[in-house]
């Protein structure tokens, strides 16, 4: 029997309506997920969290671990793009996203998703009117690009830290092996 996590969080940075292009996250012992999104601000602020009126299905029963009882795929990074979304999910800008986490195994006491990042579509900058100056158009364009860079930067930073820590681990293991083989040679 699949268990639903007791917590479902509404997540979307900034809370301004956004068209989602991709969701990136790191799994932590979650077997599968379902994601719902809403375009209604009122739906995300309702007190009764079990009420799914106004929440559209974005992703259903997406498998993160083939075998939920084994640790093998328990902490992999995942990227869910529009091609993974359910058919019929519109491109309407959403104001909140809700994650439902499932894990049938009793082996894992805590299940969660870490480092959740949202990638959005670039919004087209309107052509400057005859009255607007070229500087104002450049500022608007610069703000749009800065928002995209900030979004990419947070995910990139997390990946860099993960890769860096893996490299340090490999280097320290190599140093230990070199030291132990060197001491054996000196003992002869």
mmCIF file of C-alpha atoms in Angstrom:
data_model
loop_
_atom_site.group_PDB
_atom_site.id
_atom_site.type_symbol
_atom_site.label_atom_id
_atom_site.label_comp_id
_atom_site.label_asym_id
_atom_site.label_seq_id
_atom_site.Cartn_x
_atom_site.Cartn_y
_atom_site.Cartn_z
ATOM 1 C CA UNK A 1 0.000 0.000 0.000
ATOM 2 C CA UNK A 2 1.397 3.394 -0.990
ATOM 3 C CA UNK A 3 1.733 5.921 1.795
ATOM 4 C CA UNK A 4 1.167 9.604 1.249
ATOM 5 C CA UNK A 5 3.593 11.887 3.000
ATOM 6 C CA UNK A 6 1.896 13.836 5.761
ATOM 7 C CA UNK A 7 3.228 17.078 4.350
ATOM 8 C CA UNK A 8 2.504 18.518 0.957
ATOM 9 C CA UNK A 9 4.104 21.888 0.406
ATOM 10 C CA UNK A 10 3.054 24.662 -1.905
ATOM 11 C CA UNK A 11 6.193 25.823 -3.680
ATOM 12 C CA UNK A 12 6.914 28.361 -6.334
ATOM 13 C CA UNK A 13 9.404 31.172 -5.901
ATOM 14 C CA UNK A 14 8.006 34.682 -5.985
ATOM 15 C CA UNK A 15 4.349 33.658 -6.153
ATOM 16 C CA UNK A 16 3.864 35.592 -9.389
ATOM 17 C CA UNK A 17 2.153 33.581 -12.162
ATOM 18 C CA UNK A 18 4.791 31.537 -14.004
ATOM 19 C CA UNK A 19 4.831 29.049 -16.871
ATOM 20 C CA UNK A 20 6.906 26.080 -15.716
ATOM 21 C CA UNK A 21 9.351 24.625 -18.225
ATOM 22 C CA UNK A 22 11.271 22.248 -15.928
ATOM 23 C CA UNK A 23 11.472 21.186 -12.274
ATOM 24 C CA UNK A 24 14.803 19.937 -10.897
ATOM 25 C CA UNK A 25 15.285 18.309 -7.487
ATOM 26 C CA UNK A 26 17.309 15.776 -5.528
ATOM 27 C CA UNK A 27 15.438 12.769 -4.193
ATOM 28 C CA UNK A 28 15.801 11.630 -0.610
ATOM 29 C CA UNK A 29 14.258 8.165 -0.271
ATOM 30 C CA UNK A 30 10.987 9.001 -2.019
ATOM 31 C CA UNK A 31 9.661 6.190 -4.229
ATOM 32 C CA UNK A 32 7.364 8.221 -6.469
ATOM 33 C CA UNK A 33 5.736 11.642 -6.635
ATOM 34 C CA UNK A 34 2.620 13.335 -7.890
ATOM 35 C CA UNK A 35 2.677 17.072 -8.600
ATOM 36 C CA UNK A 36 -0.314 19.388 -8.820
ATOM 37 C CA UNK A 37 -0.353 23.061 -9.819
ATOM 38 C CA UNK A 38 -2.883 25.851 -9.500
ATOM 39 C CA UNK A 39 -3.561 29.070 -11.346
ATOM 40 C CA UNK A 40 -5.842 30.332 -8.558
ATOM 41 C CA UNK A 41 -4.268 32.295 -5.735
ATOM 42 C CA UNK A 42 -7.130 31.303 -3.435
ATOM 43 C CA UNK A 43 -6.448 27.579 -3.862
ATOM 44 C CA UNK A 44 -2.960 27.856 -2.379
ATOM 45 C CA UNK A 45 -4.124 29.820 0.679
ATOM 46 C CA UNK A 46 -7.029 27.584 1.733
ATOM 47 C CA UNK A 47 -6.862 26.307 5.280
ATOM 48 C CA UNK A 48 -7.985 22.780 4.406
ATOM 49 C CA UNK A 49 -4.921 21.346 2.633
ATOM 50 C CA UNK A 50 -6.735 18.139 1.623
ATOM 51 C CA UNK A 51 -9.095 20.109 -0.620
ATOM 52 C CA UNK A 52 -7.754 19.797 -4.176
ATOM 53 C CA UNK A 53 -10.383 21.999 -5.856
ATOM 54 C CA UNK A 54 -8.562 24.274 -8.290
ATOM 55 C CA UNK A 55 -5.425 22.104 -8.366
ATOM 56 C CA UNK A 56 -4.604 20.613 -11.787
ATOM 57 C CA UNK A 57 -2.611 17.426 -12.199
ATOM 58 C CA UNK A 58 0.868 18.214 -13.524
ATOM 59 C CA UNK A 59 2.652 14.872 -12.998
ATOM 60 C CA UNK A 60 1.113 11.593 -11.822
ATOM 61 C CA UNK A 61 2.916 8.718 -10.083
ATOM 62 C CA UNK A 62 6.362 9.638 -11.421
ATOM 63 C CA UNK A 63 8.772 6.885 -10.330
ATOM 64 C CA UNK A 64 11.973 7.997 -8.597
ATOM 65 C CA UNK A 65 13.100 4.589 -7.261
ATOM 66 C CA UNK A 66 12.479 1.360 -9.194
ATOM 67 C CA UNK A 67 12.712 -0.672 -5.992
ATOM 68 C CA UNK A 68 11.536 1.382 -2.986
ATOM 69 C CA UNK A 69 13.101 -1.063 -0.512
ATOM 70 C CA UNK A 70 16.669 -0.647 -1.839
ATOM 71 C CA UNK A 71 18.870 2.424 -1.380
ATOM 72 C CA UNK A 72 20.300 2.324 -4.932
ATOM 73 C CA UNK A 73 18.367 5.243 -6.494
ATOM 74 C CA UNK A 74 17.339 6.931 -3.274
ATOM 75 C CA UNK A 75 19.359 10.137 -3.650
ATOM 76 C CA UNK A 76 19.554 10.749 -7.387
ATOM 77 C CA UNK A 77 18.962 14.112 -9.049
ATOM 78 C CA UNK A 78 15.847 14.312 -11.260
ATOM 79 C CA UNK A 79 14.731 16.722 -13.930
ATOM 80 C CA UNK A 80 11.077 16.774 -14.934
ATOM 81 C CA UNK A 81 10.302 18.706 -18.108
ATOM 82 C CA UNK A 82 7.132 19.569 -20.005
ATOM 83 C CA UNK A 83 7.398 16.335 -21.983
ATOM 84 C CA UNK A 84 6.918 14.449 -18.680
ATOM 85 C CA UNK A 85 3.827 16.456 -17.664
ATOM 86 C CA UNK A 86 0.419 14.846 -18.132
ATOM 87 C CA UNK A 87 -1.237 15.438 -21.470
ATOM 88 C CA UNK A 88 -3.739 18.212 -21.283
ATOM 89 C CA UNK A 89 -1.814 20.276 -18.769
ATOM 90 C CA UNK A 90 -2.146 23.761 -20.146
ATOM 91 C CA UNK A 91 0.579 26.333 -20.437
ATOM 92 C CA UNK A 92 -1.339 28.639 -18.119
ATOM 93 C CA UNK A 93 0.894 30.465 -15.650
ATOM 94 C CA UNK A 94 0.707 28.797 -12.230
ATOM 95 C CA UNK A 95 0.968 30.478 -8.828
ATOM 96 C CA UNK A 96 1.687 27.421 -6.649
ATOM 97 C CA UNK A 97 2.882 23.832 -6.994
ATOM 98 C CA UNK A 98 2.115 21.016 -4.549
ATOM 99 C CA UNK A 99 4.257 17.871 -4.213
ATOM 100 C CA UNK A 100 2.813 14.585 -2.932
ATOM 101 C CA UNK A 101 5.477 12.091 -1.850
ATOM 102 C CA UNK A 102 4.946 8.329 -1.706
ATOM 103 C CA UNK A 103 7.033 5.562 -0.123
ATOM 104 C CA UNK A 104 5.675 2.044 0.531
ATOM 105 C CA UNK A 105 8.786 0.767 2.312
ATOM 106 C CA UNK A 106 9.090 0.914 6.080
ATOM 107 C CA UNK A 107 12.892 1.006 5.691
ATOM 108 C CA UNK A 108 12.967 4.795 5.326
ATOM 109 C CA UNK A 109 11.599 6.934 8.152
ATOM 110 C CA UNK A 110 12.082 10.307 6.465
ATOM 111 C CA UNK A 111 11.306 10.991 2.813
ATOM 112 C CA UNK A 112 11.742 14.358 1.162
ATOM 113 C CA UNK A 113 12.853 16.248 -1.939
ATOM 114 C CA UNK A 114 15.862 18.542 -1.659
ATOM 115 C CA UNK A 115 17.122 21.512 -3.650
ATOM 116 C CA UNK A 116 13.935 22.018 -5.647
ATOM 117 C CA UNK A 117 14.470 24.387 -8.561
ATOM 118 C CA UNK A 118 11.984 25.714 -11.099
ATOM 119 C CA UNK A 119 12.919 26.742 -14.617
ATOM 120 C CA UNK A 120 10.470 29.015 -16.342
ATOM 121 C CA UNK A 121 9.965 30.224 -19.844
ATOM 122 C CA UNK A 122 11.442 33.600 -20.674
ATOM 123 C CA UNK A 123 8.809 36.243 -20.916
ATOM 124 C CA UNK A 124 8.901 38.259 -24.078
ATOM 125 C CA UNK A 125 9.911 41.831 -23.515
ATOM 126 C CA UNK A 126 7.397 44.104 -25.188
ATOM 127 C CA UNK A 127 8.686 46.293 -27.951
ATOM 128 C CA UNK A 128 9.372 49.781 -26.696
ATOM 129 C CA UNK A 129 6.678 52.267 -27.566
ATOM 130 C CA UNK A 130 7.495 55.448 -29.388
ATOM 131 C CA UNK A 131 7.422 57.327 -26.069
ATOM 132 C CA UNK A 132 9.673 54.883 -24.138
ATOM 133 C CA UNK A 133 13.385 55.404 -24.279
ATOM 134 C CA UNK A 134 15.845 52.749 -25.411
ATOM 135 C CA UNK A 135 17.365 52.730 -21.909
ATOM 136 C CA UNK A 136 14.061 51.663 -20.309
ATOM 137 C CA UNK A 137 13.749 48.783 -22.780
ATOM 138 C CA UNK A 138 17.288 47.642 -21.980
ATOM 139 C CA UNK A 139 16.572 47.764 -18.228
ATOM 140 C CA UNK A 140 13.458 45.606 -18.635
ATOM 141 C CA UNK A 141 15.376 43.112 -20.745
ATOM 142 C CA UNK A 142 18.224 43.068 -18.213
ATOM 143 C CA UNK A 143 15.808 42.319 -15.338
ATOM 144 C CA UNK A 144 14.316 39.358 -17.239
ATOM 145 C CA UNK A 145 17.765 37.935 -17.949
ATOM 146 C CA UNK A 146 18.853 38.472 -14.315
ATOM 147 C CA UNK A 147 15.859 36.468 -13.080
ATOM 148 C CA UNK A 148 16.748 33.571 -15.366
ATOM 149 C CA UNK A 149 20.410 33.685 -14.335
ATOM 150 C CA UNK A 150 19.483 33.649 -10.632
ATOM 151 C CA UNK A 151 17.306 30.579 -11.158
ATOM 152 C CA UNK A 152 20.038 28.729 -13.050
ATOM 153 C CA UNK A 153 22.701 29.857 -10.597
ATOM 154 C CA UNK A 154 21.053 28.239 -7.557
ATOM 155 C CA UNK A 155 20.815 24.831 -9.239
ATOM 156 C CA UNK A 156 24.304 25.161 -10.723
ATOM 157 C CA UNK A 157 25.792 26.060 -7.344
ATOM 158 C CA UNK A 158 24.223 22.989 -5.744
ATOM 159 C CA UNK A 159 25.545 20.731 -8.503
ATOM 160 C CA UNK A 160 29.014 22.303 -8.179
ATOM 161 C CA UNK A 161 29.081 21.663 -4.430
ATOM 162 C CA UNK A 162 27.957 18.065 -4.959
ATOM 163 C CA UNK A 163 30.586 17.429 -7.632
ATOM 164 C CA UNK A 164 33.285 19.166 -5.599
ATOM 165 C CA UNK A 165 32.557 17.069 -2.505
ATOM 166 C CA UNK A 166 32.694 13.914 -4.645
ATOM 167 C CA UNK A 167 36.083 14.953 -6.022
ATOM 168 C CA UNK A 168 37.471 15.667 -2.542
ATOM 169 C CA UNK A 169 36.300 12.247 -1.381
ATOM 170 C CA UNK A 170 38.039 10.565 -4.289
ATOM 171 C CA UNK A 171 41.242 12.510 -3.665
ATOM 172 C CA UNK A 172 41.316 11.662 0.051
ATOM 173 C CA UNK A 173 40.792 7.975 -0.694
ATOM 174 C CA UNK A 174 43.670 8.118 -3.175
ATOM 175 C CA UNK A 175 45.938 9.791 -0.598
ATOM 176 C CA UNK A 176 45.134 7.107 1.993
ATOM 177 C CA UNK A 177 45.935 4.331 -0.461
ATOM 178 C CA UNK A 178 49.209 6.017 -1.470
ATOM 179 C CA UNK A 179 50.246 6.464 2.165
ATOM 180 C CA UNK A 180 49.488 2.859 3.112
ATOM 181 C CA UNK A 181 51.345 1.415 0.103
ATOM 182 C CA UNK A 182 54.289 3.764 0.746
ATOM 183 C CA UNK A 183 54.612 2.731 4.394
ATOM 184 C CA UNK A 184 54.634 -0.918 3.326
ATOM 185 C CA UNK A 185 57.527 -0.243 0.970
ATOM 186 C CA UNK A 186 59.523 1.511 3.734
ATOM 187 C CA UNK A 187 58.993 -1.378 6.145
ATOM 188 C CA UNK A 188 60.915 -3.792 3.873
#
